[in-house]
Coordinates of C-alpha atoms in Angstrom, one line a residue:
Chain M
M1 CA -0.5 -16.9 -28.2
T2 CA -0.1 -16.9 -24.4
C3 CA -3.0 -15.3 -22.5
A4 CA -2.4 -12.0 -20.7
L5 CA -4.2 -13.5 -17.8
S6 CA -5.4 -17.1 -17.2
I7 CA -7.3 -17.9 -14.0
K8 CA -8.4 -21.5 -13.3
N9 CA -10.7 -22.6 -10.5
L10 CA -9.6 -19.8 -8.2
T11 CA -10.8 -20.2 -4.6
K12 CA -10.3 -18.1 -1.5
T13 CA -11.6 -18.5 2.0
Y14 CA -10.5 -15.7 4.5
A15 CA -9.4 -16.5 8.0
S16 CA -12.8 -15.2 9.2
G17 CA -14.4 -18.1 7.4
V18 CA -15.9 -16.0 4.6
E19 CA -15.7 -17.9 1.3
A20 CA -15.0 -15.1 -1.1
L21 CA -14.2 -17.1 -4.2
K22 CA -15.7 -20.5 -5.0
G23 CA -14.1 -21.2 -8.4
V24 CA -13.4 -18.3 -10.7
D25 CA -12.2 -19.0 -14.2
L26 CA -11.1 -16.2 -16.5
S27 CA -9.1 -15.9 -19.7
V28 CA -8.0 -12.5 -21.0
E29 CA -6.3 -12.3 -24.4
Q30 CA -3.3 -10.1 -25.0
G31 CA -4.3 -6.6 -26.1
D32 CA -7.8 -7.0 -24.8
F33 CA -9.9 -4.3 -23.0
F34 CA -11.7 -6.6 -20.6
A35 CA -14.5 -5.8 -18.1
L36 CA -14.7 -7.7 -14.9
L37 CA -18.1 -6.9 -13.4
G38 CA -20.1 -8.1 -10.4
P39 CA -22.2 -6.7 -7.6
N40 CA -20.6 -5.6 -4.3
G41 CA -19.1 -8.6 -2.5
A42 CA -19.0 -10.7 -5.6
G43 CA -15.3 -11.4 -5.3
K44 CA -13.9 -8.9 -7.9
S45 CA -11.5 -7.2 -5.4
T46 CA -10.4 -10.5 -4.0
T47 CA -9.6 -11.8 -7.5
I48 CA -7.6 -8.6 -8.3
G49 CA -5.9 -8.9 -4.9
I50 CA -4.7 -12.4 -5.7
I51 CA -3.6 -11.5 -9.2
T52 CA -1.5 -8.7 -7.8
S53 CA -0.2 -10.6 -4.7
L54 CA -2.0 -8.4 -2.2
V55 CA -4.1 -11.3 -1.1
N56 CA -2.8 -14.8 -0.5
I57 CA -4.1 -17.4 -3.0
G58 CA -6.4 -20.0 -1.7
G59 CA -6.7 -22.7 -4.4
G60 CA -6.5 -22.9 -8.2
S61 CA -4.0 -21.1 -10.4
V62 CA -3.2 -17.7 -11.9
E63 CA -0.9 -17.0 -14.8
V64 CA 0.1 -13.6 -16.0
F65 CA 1.6 -13.8 -19.6
G66 CA 2.4 -17.4 -18.8
H67 CA 4.1 -16.7 -15.5
D68 CA 2.6 -18.5 -12.5
I69 CA 2.0 -15.9 -9.7
V70 CA 3.3 -18.4 -7.0
R71 CA 6.1 -20.2 -8.7
D72 CA 7.3 -17.3 -10.9
K73 CA 6.1 -14.4 -8.8
E74 CA 8.7 -11.7 -9.7
A75 CA 8.2 -12.2 -13.5
A76 CA 4.4 -12.2 -13.1
K77 CA 4.5 -9.0 -10.9
S78 CA 6.8 -7.2 -13.4
C79 CA 4.0 -7.5 -16.0
I80 CA 1.3 -5.9 -13.9
G81 CA 0.3 -2.3 -13.1
L82 CA -2.5 -1.9 -10.5
V83 CA -4.9 1.1 -10.1
P84 CA -6.5 0.2 -6.8
Q85 CA -10.0 1.2 -5.6
E86 CA -8.7 3.1 -2.6
F87 CA -6.0 5.8 -2.5
N88 CA -3.0 3.9 -1.2
F89 CA -0.1 6.3 -1.6
N90 CA 1.7 8.3 1.0
Q91 CA -0.4 11.4 1.5
F92 CA 2.7 13.3 2.7
E93 CA 4.9 12.7 -0.3
P94 CA 5.2 14.9 -3.4
L95 CA 3.6 13.4 -6.6
I96 CA 6.9 13.1 -8.5
E97 CA 8.5 11.1 -5.7
I98 CA 5.5 8.8 -5.4
V99 CA 5.6 8.0 -9.1
A100 CA 9.4 7.8 -9.4
N101 CA 9.7 5.6 -6.3
Q102 CA 7.2 3.2 -7.8
A103 CA 9.4 2.9 -10.9
G104 CA 12.4 2.3 -8.5
Y105 CA 10.7 -0.6 -6.9
Y106 CA 10.5 -2.2 -10.3
G107 CA 14.3 -1.8 -10.7
I108 CA 14.2 1.3 -12.9
E109 CA 17.2 3.6 -12.3
R110 CA 16.5 7.0 -10.8
K111 CA 17.2 9.1 -13.9
R112 CA 15.0 6.9 -16.1
A113 CA 12.4 6.7 -13.3
Y114 CA 12.1 10.5 -13.4
I115 CA 11.8 10.5 -17.2
H116 CA 9.0 7.9 -17.0
A117 CA 7.3 9.9 -14.1
E118 CA 7.4 13.1 -16.2
K119 CA 5.9 11.3 -19.2
Y120 CA 2.9 9.9 -17.3
L121 CA 2.3 12.9 -15.1
K122 CA 2.2 15.1 -18.2
K123 CA -0.2 12.6 -20.0
L124 CA -2.5 12.7 -17.0
S125 CA -2.3 16.5 -16.6
L126 CA -0.6 16.4 -13.3
W127 CA 2.9 17.7 -14.2
D128 CA 2.1 21.2 -12.8
K129 CA 1.3 19.6 -9.4
R130 CA 4.4 17.4 -9.3
H131 CA 5.9 19.1 -6.2
E132 CA 2.7 19.2 -4.3
M133 CA 1.8 16.7 -1.5
A134 CA -0.6 14.0 -2.5
R135 CA -3.0 15.0 0.2
D136 CA -3.5 18.5 -1.4
L137 CA -4.9 17.0 -4.6
S138 CA -8.6 16.9 -5.5
G139 CA -10.3 13.5 -5.7
G140 CA -10.1 13.4 -9.5
M141 CA -6.4 14.2 -9.4
K142 CA -5.7 11.5 -6.9
R143 CA -7.4 9.0 -9.2
R144 CA -5.2 10.2 -12.1
L145 CA -2.1 9.9 -9.8
L146 CA -3.0 6.2 -9.2
I147 CA -3.0 5.7 -13.0
A148 CA 0.3 7.5 -13.5
R149 CA 1.9 5.4 -10.7
A150 CA 0.5 2.2 -12.2
L151 CA 1.9 3.0 -15.6
V152 CA 5.3 4.3 -14.7
H153 CA 7.0 0.9 -15.2
E154 CA 5.1 0.5 -18.5
P155 CA 3.3 -2.8 -17.6
R156 CA 1.9 -5.1 -20.2
L157 CA -1.3 -5.7 -18.1
L158 CA -3.0 -2.8 -16.5
I159 CA -5.7 -3.6 -13.9
L160 CA -8.1 -0.8 -12.9
D161 CA -10.3 -1.4 -9.9
E162 CA -13.1 1.2 -10.2
P163 CA -10.8 4.0 -11.6
T164 CA -13.5 6.5 -12.2
A165 CA -15.4 6.3 -8.9
G166 CA -16.2 9.8 -7.7
V167 CA -14.8 11.4 -10.8
D168 CA -16.8 14.1 -12.7
I169 CA -18.0 13.3 -16.2
E170 CA -15.5 15.5 -18.0
I171 CA -12.5 13.9 -16.3
R172 CA -14.1 10.5 -16.7
R173 CA -14.3 10.9 -20.4
Q174 CA -10.7 12.2 -20.6
M175 CA -9.7 9.1 -18.7
W176 CA -11.6 6.9 -21.1
D177 CA -9.8 8.5 -24.0
F178 CA -6.4 8.0 -22.3
L179 CA -7.2 4.3 -21.5
R180 CA -8.3 3.7 -25.1
E181 CA -5.0 5.2 -26.3
I182 CA -2.8 3.0 -24.1
N183 CA -4.9 0.0 -25.0
A184 CA -4.4 0.8 -28.7
Q185 CA -0.6 0.9 -28.0
G186 CA -0.8 -2.7 -26.9
T187 CA -1.4 -2.6 -23.1
T188 CA -4.0 -5.2 -22.0
I189 CA -6.5 -3.6 -19.7
I190 CA -8.8 -5.2 -17.2
L191 CA -11.4 -2.9 -15.8
T192 CA -13.8 -3.2 -12.9
T193 CA -16.5 -0.6 -12.6
H194 CA -19.9 0.1 -11.3
Y195 CA -20.6 2.4 -14.2
L196 CA -21.8 -0.1 -16.7
E197 CA -22.0 2.4 -19.4
E198 CA -18.2 2.8 -19.0
A199 CA -17.7 -1.0 -19.4
E200 CA -20.0 -1.0 -22.5
Q201 CA -18.2 1.9 -24.0
L202 CA -14.7 0.7 -23.4
C203 CA -14.5 -3.1 -23.2
R204 CA -14.5 -5.7 -26.0
N205 CA -14.9 -8.7 -23.7
I206 CA -16.5 -9.2 -20.3
A207 CA -16.8 -11.5 -17.4
I208 CA -19.4 -11.3 -14.6
I209 CA -18.7 -12.7 -11.2
N210 CA -21.4 -13.3 -8.7
K211 CA -21.1 -14.9 -5.2
G212 CA -17.5 -16.0 -5.9
C213 CA -18.2 -17.7 -9.2
T214 CA -17.9 -16.7 -12.9
I215 CA -21.4 -16.6 -14.2
E216 CA -20.7 -15.2 -17.6
S217 CA -17.6 -14.7 -19.8
S218 CA -18.0 -13.7 -23.5
A219 CA -17.6 -10.9 -26.0
M220 CA -19.5 -7.8 -25.1
K221 CA -21.6 -7.8 -28.3
D222 CA -22.5 -11.4 -27.8
L223 CA -23.5 -10.8 -24.2
L224 CA -25.7 -7.8 -25.2
L225 CA -27.5 -10.0 -27.7
K226 CA -28.7 -12.0 -24.7
L227 CA -30.7 -9.1 -23.6
H228 CA -34.3 -10.2 -24.2
E229 CA -36.1 -7.2 -23.0
E230 CA -35.3 -3.5 -22.8
T231 CA -37.1 -0.9 -20.6
F232 CA -38.0 2.5 -22.1
I233 CA -39.3 5.6 -20.5
L234 CA -41.8 7.6 -22.7
D235 CA -42.5 11.3 -22.0
L236 CA -46.0 12.3 -23.2
R237 CA -47.0 15.6 -24.7
E238 CA -50.4 15.7 -22.9
P239 CA -51.2 14.5 -19.4
L240 CA -53.0 11.1 -19.4
S241 CA -55.6 10.4 -16.8
E242 CA -55.6 6.7 -17.1
L243 CA -53.8 4.3 -19.4
Q244 CA -55.9 1.6 -21.0
A245 CA -54.0 -1.7 -21.3
I246 CA -52.3 -2.4 -24.7
P247 CA -52.5 -6.1 -25.5
G248 CA -49.1 -7.8 -25.8
Y249 CA -47.2 -4.9 -24.1
K250 CA -46.1 -4.4 -20.5
I251 CA -46.7 -0.8 -19.9
T252 CA -47.0 1.0 -16.6
Q253 CA -47.9 4.6 -16.0
I254 CA -45.4 6.3 -13.7
D255 CA -47.1 9.7 -13.6
K256 CA -49.6 11.7 -15.8
T257 CA -47.0 12.4 -18.5
T258 CA -44.6 9.4 -18.2
L259 CA -45.0 5.8 -19.2
Q260 CA -42.6 2.9 -18.7
A261 CA -42.6 0.2 -21.5
H262 CA -40.9 -3.2 -21.5
I263 CA -40.1 -4.2 -25.1
S264 CA -38.9 -7.7 -25.8
R265 CA -36.6 -8.6 -28.8
E266 CA -39.6 -10.0 -30.7
Q267 CA -41.6 -6.8 -30.4
S268 CA -41.1 -3.5 -32.3
I269 CA -41.2 0.0 -30.9
N270 CA -43.0 1.1 -34.1
E271 CA -45.9 -1.2 -33.3
L272 CA -46.1 0.3 -29.8
Y273 CA -46.1 3.8 -31.2
A274 CA -48.9 2.9 -33.6
E275 CA -50.9 1.5 -30.7
L276 CA -50.3 4.7 -28.7
T277 CA -51.2 6.9 -31.7
R278 CA -54.4 5.0 -32.2
R279 CA -55.3 6.0 -28.6
D280 CA -54.4 9.7 -29.2
I281 CA -51.3 9.5 -27.0
C282 CA -48.5 11.5 -28.4
V283 CA -44.9 10.6 -27.3
L284 CA -42.7 13.6 -27.0
S285 CA -39.4 11.8 -26.3
M286 CA -38.1 8.4 -25.4
R287 CA -35.0 7.0 -23.5
N288 CA -33.7 3.8 -22.1
K289 CA -34.5 3.4 -18.4
S290 CA -31.0 2.2 -17.8
N291 CA -28.1 1.2 -20.1
R292 CA -28.4 -2.2 -21.9
L293 CA -25.5 -3.8 -20.0
E294 CA -27.0 -2.7 -16.7
E295 CA -30.3 -4.4 -17.5
L296 CA -28.5 -7.6 -18.5
F297 CA -26.3 -7.4 -15.4
L298 CA -29.2 -7.1 -13.1
Q299 CA -30.9 -10.1 -14.9
L300 CA -27.8 -12.3 -14.7
T301 CA -27.0 -11.4 -11.1
G302 CA -30.6 -12.0 -10.0
N303 CA -31.1 -8.4 -8.9
G304 CA -33.6 -7.5 -11.6
E305 CA -36.2 -6.8 -8.9
A306 CA -34.1 -4.0 -7.5
A307 CA -34.1 -2.3 -10.9
Chain F
M1 CA 14.9 -9.0 -11.1
N2 CA 18.6 -9.1 -11.7
L3 CA 21.0 -7.9 -9.1
H4 CA 21.3 -4.4 -10.5
E5 CA 17.5 -4.0 -10.5
Q6 CA 17.4 -5.4 -7.0
F7 CA 20.0 -2.9 -5.9
T8 CA 18.0 -0.1 -7.5
A9 CA 14.9 -1.1 -5.7
F10 CA 16.7 -1.3 -2.4
K11 CA 18.3 2.1 -3.0
T12 CA 14.9 3.6 -3.8
L13 CA 13.4 2.4 -0.5
L14 CA 16.4 3.4 1.5
T15 CA 16.5 6.9 0.1
K16 CA 12.8 7.3 0.7
E17 CA 13.2 6.2 4.3
V18 CA 16.2 8.6 4.9
L19 CA 14.4 11.5 3.2
R20 CA 11.3 10.8 5.4
F21 CA 13.2 11.2 8.7
M22 CA 15.4 14.0 7.5
R23 CA 12.3 15.9 6.2
I24 CA 11.0 15.9 9.8
W25 CA 14.4 16.3 11.5
V26 CA 12.8 18.5 14.2
Q27 CA 10.7 15.5 15.3
T28 CA 13.3 12.8 14.6
V29 CA 16.8 14.1 15.3
L30 CA 16.5 17.2 17.5
P31 CA 14.6 15.8 20.4
A32 CA 17.2 13.2 21.2
A33 CA 20.0 15.8 21.1
I34 CA 18.0 18.0 23.6
T35 CA 17.0 15.2 25.9
T36 CA 20.5 13.7 26.1
G37 CA 21.9 17.2 26.6
L38 CA 19.7 17.5 29.7
Y39 CA 21.0 14.1 30.9
F40 CA 24.6 15.4 30.5
V41 CA 23.8 18.6 32.4
I42 CA 21.7 17.1 35.3
F43 CA 23.2 13.6 35.8
G44 CA 26.7 14.1 34.4
K45 CA 27.5 17.6 35.5
M46 CA 25.3 18.5 38.5
I47 CA 24.9 15.1 40.2
G48 CA 28.0 13.4 38.7
S49 CA 30.4 16.1 40.1
Q50 CA 29.3 15.0 43.6
L51 CA 30.1 11.3 42.9
N52 CA 33.2 9.2 43.0
D53 CA 34.8 7.8 39.9
I54 CA 33.6 4.5 38.5
S55 CA 36.2 2.1 37.2
G56 CA 38.6 4.9 37.0
Y57 CA 36.4 7.3 35.0
S58 CA 34.5 10.4 36.1
Y59 CA 30.7 9.8 36.2
M60 CA 30.2 12.0 33.2
D61 CA 32.7 9.9 31.1
Y62 CA 31.1 6.7 32.5
I63 CA 27.5 7.5 31.3
V64 CA 28.4 8.9 27.9
P65 CA 28.6 5.5 26.0
G66 CA 25.2 4.3 27.5
I67 CA 23.5 7.6 26.7
I68 CA 24.7 7.5 23.1
L69 CA 23.6 3.9 22.7
M70 CA 20.2 4.6 24.3
A71 CA 19.5 7.3 21.7
I72 CA 20.5 4.9 19.0
I73 CA 18.3 2.1 20.4
N74 CA 15.2 4.4 20.8
N75 CA 15.6 6.1 17.4
S76 CA 16.3 3.0 15.3
Y77 CA 13.3 1.3 16.9
A78 CA 11.0 4.4 16.6
N79 CA 11.9 5.0 12.9
V80 CA 11.0 1.5 11.7
V81 CA 7.9 1.1 13.9
S82 CA 6.4 4.4 12.8
S83 CA 7.4 4.2 9.2
F84 CA 6.3 0.6 8.6
Y85 CA 3.1 1.0 10.6
S86 CA 2.2 4.2 8.7
A87 CA 2.9 2.3 5.4
K88 CA 0.5 -0.4 6.6
F89 CA -2.1 2.0 8.0
Q90 CA -2.1 4.2 4.8
H91 CA -1.7 1.0 2.6
H92 CA 1.2 2.4 0.7
V93 CA 3.2 -0.7 1.7
E94 CA 1.2 -2.1 -1.2
E95 CA 3.4 -0.1 -3.6
M96 CA 6.2 -2.5 -2.7
L97 CA 4.0 -5.6 -2.4
V98 CA 2.7 -5.4 -5.9
S99 CA 6.2 -4.8 -7.3
P100 CA 8.7 -7.6 -8.0
M101 CA 10.9 -6.4 -5.2
P102 CA 11.8 -9.4 -3.0
N103 CA 10.7 -9.4 0.6
Y104 CA 14.2 -9.5 2.0
L105 CA 14.9 -6.2 0.2
I106 CA 11.8 -4.6 1.7
L107 CA 13.0 -5.7 5.1
L108 CA 16.5 -4.4 4.5
G109 CA 15.2 -1.1 3.2
F110 CA 13.2 -0.4 6.3
V111 CA 15.9 -1.7 8.6
G112 CA 18.5 0.4 6.7
G113 CA 16.4 3.5 7.3
G114 CA 16.2 2.7 11.0
V115 CA 20.0 2.1 11.2
L116 CA 20.8 5.4 9.4
R117 CA 18.5 7.4 11.7
G118 CA 20.1 5.7 14.7
L119 CA 23.6 6.7 13.4
V120 CA 22.5 10.3 12.6
V121 CA 21.0 10.6 16.1
G122 CA 24.1 8.9 17.6
L123 CA 26.3 11.4 15.9
A124 CA 24.2 14.3 17.1
V125 CA 24.3 13.0 20.7
T126 CA 28.1 12.5 20.5
A127 CA 28.4 16.1 19.2
V128 CA 26.4 17.3 22.3
S129 CA 28.6 15.2 24.6
L130 CA 31.6 17.2 23.3
F131 CA 30.4 20.2 25.2
F132 CA 30.9 18.2 28.5
T133 CA 33.7 15.8 27.9
E134 CA 35.9 14.1 25.4
P135 CA 34.3 10.8 24.3
G136 CA 36.5 7.8 24.8
T137 CA 38.1 6.0 21.8
F138 CA 39.6 2.9 23.4
N139 CA 38.6 0.6 20.5
I140 CA 36.8 2.3 17.6
A141 CA 36.2 -0.9 15.7
I142 CA 34.3 -2.5 18.6
T143 CA 32.4 0.7 19.2
L144 CA 31.3 0.9 15.5
V145 CA 30.4 -2.8 15.4
V146 CA 28.3 -2.4 18.6
V147 CA 26.6 0.7 17.3
I148 CA 25.7 -0.8 14.0
L149 CA 24.6 -4.2 15.3
T150 CA 22.5 -2.6 18.0
A151 CA 20.9 -0.3 15.5
V152 CA 20.1 -3.3 13.2
L153 CA 18.7 -5.2 16.1
F154 CA 16.3 -2.5 17.3
S155 CA 15.3 -1.7 13.8
L156 CA 14.3 -5.3 13.4
A157 CA 12.5 -5.1 16.7
G158 CA 10.6 -2.0 15.6
F159 CA 9.7 -3.8 12.4
L160 CA 8.2 -6.7 14.3
N161 CA 6.2 -4.4 16.5
A162 CA 4.8 -2.7 13.4
V163 CA 3.9 -6.0 11.8
F164 CA 1.8 -7.0 14.8
A165 CA 0.4 -3.6 15.6
N166 CA -3.3 -2.9 14.8
S167 CA -3.5 0.6 16.1
F168 CA -1.2 3.6 17.0
D169 CA -1.5 2.5 20.7
D170 CA 0.1 -0.8 19.8
I171 CA 3.3 1.0 18.5
S172 CA 3.7 2.9 21.8
I173 CA 3.1 0.1 24.2
I174 CA 6.4 -1.8 23.7
P175 CA 8.7 1.3 23.7
T176 CA 7.0 2.6 26.9
F177 CA 6.5 -0.6 28.9
V178 CA 9.4 -2.8 27.7
L179 CA 12.1 -0.8 25.9
A180 CA 12.4 2.1 28.3
P181 CA 12.6 0.0 31.5
L182 CA 15.1 -2.4 30.0
T183 CA 17.2 0.5 28.7
Y184 CA 17.3 2.5 32.0
L185 CA 17.9 -0.8 33.9
G186 CA 20.6 -1.8 31.4
G187 CA 23.4 0.0 33.4
I188 CA 23.5 3.4 31.6
F189 CA 23.9 5.3 34.8
Y190 CA 25.5 2.7 37.0
S191 CA 27.7 -0.4 37.1
I192 CA 26.0 -3.6 38.0
D193 CA 28.8 -4.2 40.5
M194 CA 27.0 -1.5 42.6
L195 CA 23.9 -3.8 42.9
P196 CA 23.2 -6.5 45.4
E197 CA 24.1 -10.0 44.2
F198 CA 20.5 -10.9 43.4
W199 CA 19.9 -7.8 41.3
Q200 CA 23.2 -8.4 39.5
Q201 CA 21.9 -11.8 38.4
V202 CA 18.6 -10.3 37.3
S203 CA 20.5 -7.7 35.3
L204 CA 22.2 -10.5 33.4
L205 CA 18.8 -11.4 31.9
N206 CA 18.5 -7.9 30.3
P207 CA 19.9 -8.0 26.7
I208 CA 20.4 -4.3 26.6
M209 CA 22.8 -4.5 29.5
Y210 CA 25.2 -6.5 27.2
M211 CA 25.0 -3.9 24.5
I212 CA 25.7 -1.0 26.8
N213 CA 28.6 -2.7 28.4
A214 CA 30.1 -3.6 25.0
M215 CA 29.7 0.0 24.0
R216 CA 31.3 1.2 27.2
Y217 CA 34.2 -1.2 26.5
G218 CA 34.6 0.1 23.0
M219 CA 34.8 3.7 24.2
L220 CA 36.4 3.4 27.6
G221 CA 37.9 -0.1 27.8
V222 CA 35.8 -1.1 30.9
S223 CA 32.8 -3.5 31.0
D224 CA 30.9 -5.4 33.7
I225 CA 30.7 -8.5 31.4
D226 CA 32.8 -10.3 28.8
V227 CA 32.7 -8.3 25.5
S228 CA 33.0 -11.3 23.1
H229 CA 30.0 -12.8 25.0
A230 CA 28.0 -9.6 24.5
L231 CA 28.9 -9.3 20.8
L232 CA 27.9 -13.0 20.2
M233 CA 24.6 -12.4 21.9
I234 CA 23.8 -9.3 19.8
I235 CA 24.7 -11.2 16.6
L236 CA 22.5 -14.1 17.7
F237 CA 19.5 -11.8 18.4
V238 CA 20.0 -10.1 15.0
A239 CA 20.0 -13.4 13.2
V240 CA 16.9 -14.7 15.0
L241 CA 14.9 -11.4 14.5
F242 CA 15.9 -11.1 10.9
A243 CA 14.8 -14.7 10.1
F244 CA 11.5 -14.2 12.0
S245 CA 10.8 -10.9 10.3
L246 CA 11.4 -12.3 6.9
Y247 CA 9.2 -15.3 7.7
L248 CA 6.4 -13.0 8.7
L249 CA 6.8 -10.9 5.5
N250 CA 6.8 -14.0 3.3
K251 CA 3.7 -15.2 5.1
G252 CA 2.1 -11.8 4.7
V253 CA 1.3 -11.5 8.4
G254 CA -0.4 -8.1 9.1
I255 CA -0.1 -7.0 5.5
R256 CA -1.9 -9.7 3.3
S257 CA -5.2 -11.4 4.0

């Protein structure tokens, strides 16, 4: 089966001389929910810009459902819906016009464009606001407007560039449910996000870009198996004046009632508890310091120290 | 995109552009009607009544074609330069760039909006002129051709200005320092026959002078220059500016990195 997206040796050097992409390779299967991650400046937005024709391609090739984005540009563009990182709609236009006009640019007749606009504005709980100017919406509503606009021509590939940035938890979870729903209906989704919990919750496959190159591309569960060590925070019942070293374990005392423990895949938390109990240290609760994907991400991108 | 889809995309952009300037008609249509009304009162009525006829027409009749065309030039230009620059500045031009809409349709959509604003303003100014005189109808076909081609030409010029503009200052420099002097020195208020020989030759370098004289020929039947020469020149400018604008759009100058 043809890939939804196939990128081979993609390179890009901007006029300023900045080499944003040094050879990105990606392959996204049809129907996938795919995470594209990387630290700031890694090249994610440039990659998305090239896929969506907002940035001129440097070298290499990009195919969307088998359509080359240079030779078969119109067909490739017809398959894509983009939710950009920044709000890029006319702030002085009513929502219904923004969404219906976008459908029109894809050749959808006005009457049908309004029907599509109604469908997606309702799905994203914006129908009541349809006659309001975009500038009068809250941040969360503007994010949802970007999604409605990207979906109005019913693309086969939806690309979301940090769609939940600045959105509160309740709306974020509603957006997750909505994205899962449209993915279940067959839309391939590529997601970039800085909320790695989001990527872990939603995506089945993942690629990590760093310094303009693909450094990892695999199934999410396979990638998480590569995590050799997890960091846990232990809250203690009684204050501890000084922690004696526990052989074989990397444990640091953060304050009198909090410990930080690094547990490798070969070690067991039960054994650690046993050692602590032996020292009359009672653990009240335990949590991951950060989410598993986040730890792995920091290890792979060489930013582990910052964690 | 098949032809029907392309037409739908073009219609969408054109409708959006027309609604944009009609929604703010107090800023886009009314000022031209008021300004030109003042020209008619001050130059046509008060000063013109003290002057001799030019080429057999009263001064009021003589300046009407140029004033209508000046309004069309300014408004076609202003519409596209502000609309396309705003689309660039707010990034909503990306709505079109990510779509399969071909670049030539994007250009035609913006130019179409400029032309229609020029025509609406031209009609408003013509309506104002009815309070002072009866506009000439010597050759309506030539008048319409000049009006439409001039509106297309200055819409394209506005588009080019917007492509290269990096700030709101950049979109006011050309209209203030280039367009306004060329328009006022293009023979709206005088015949170039009134100028010394040297300045007559200098005036021939001003492209707007050809348009104003062609318009005057269409309405009154008088012109300082050969009308076929003027029309050919406008068509040539339109072709060159259209090709250059499309080239810039295809290259992504000012809109794609």
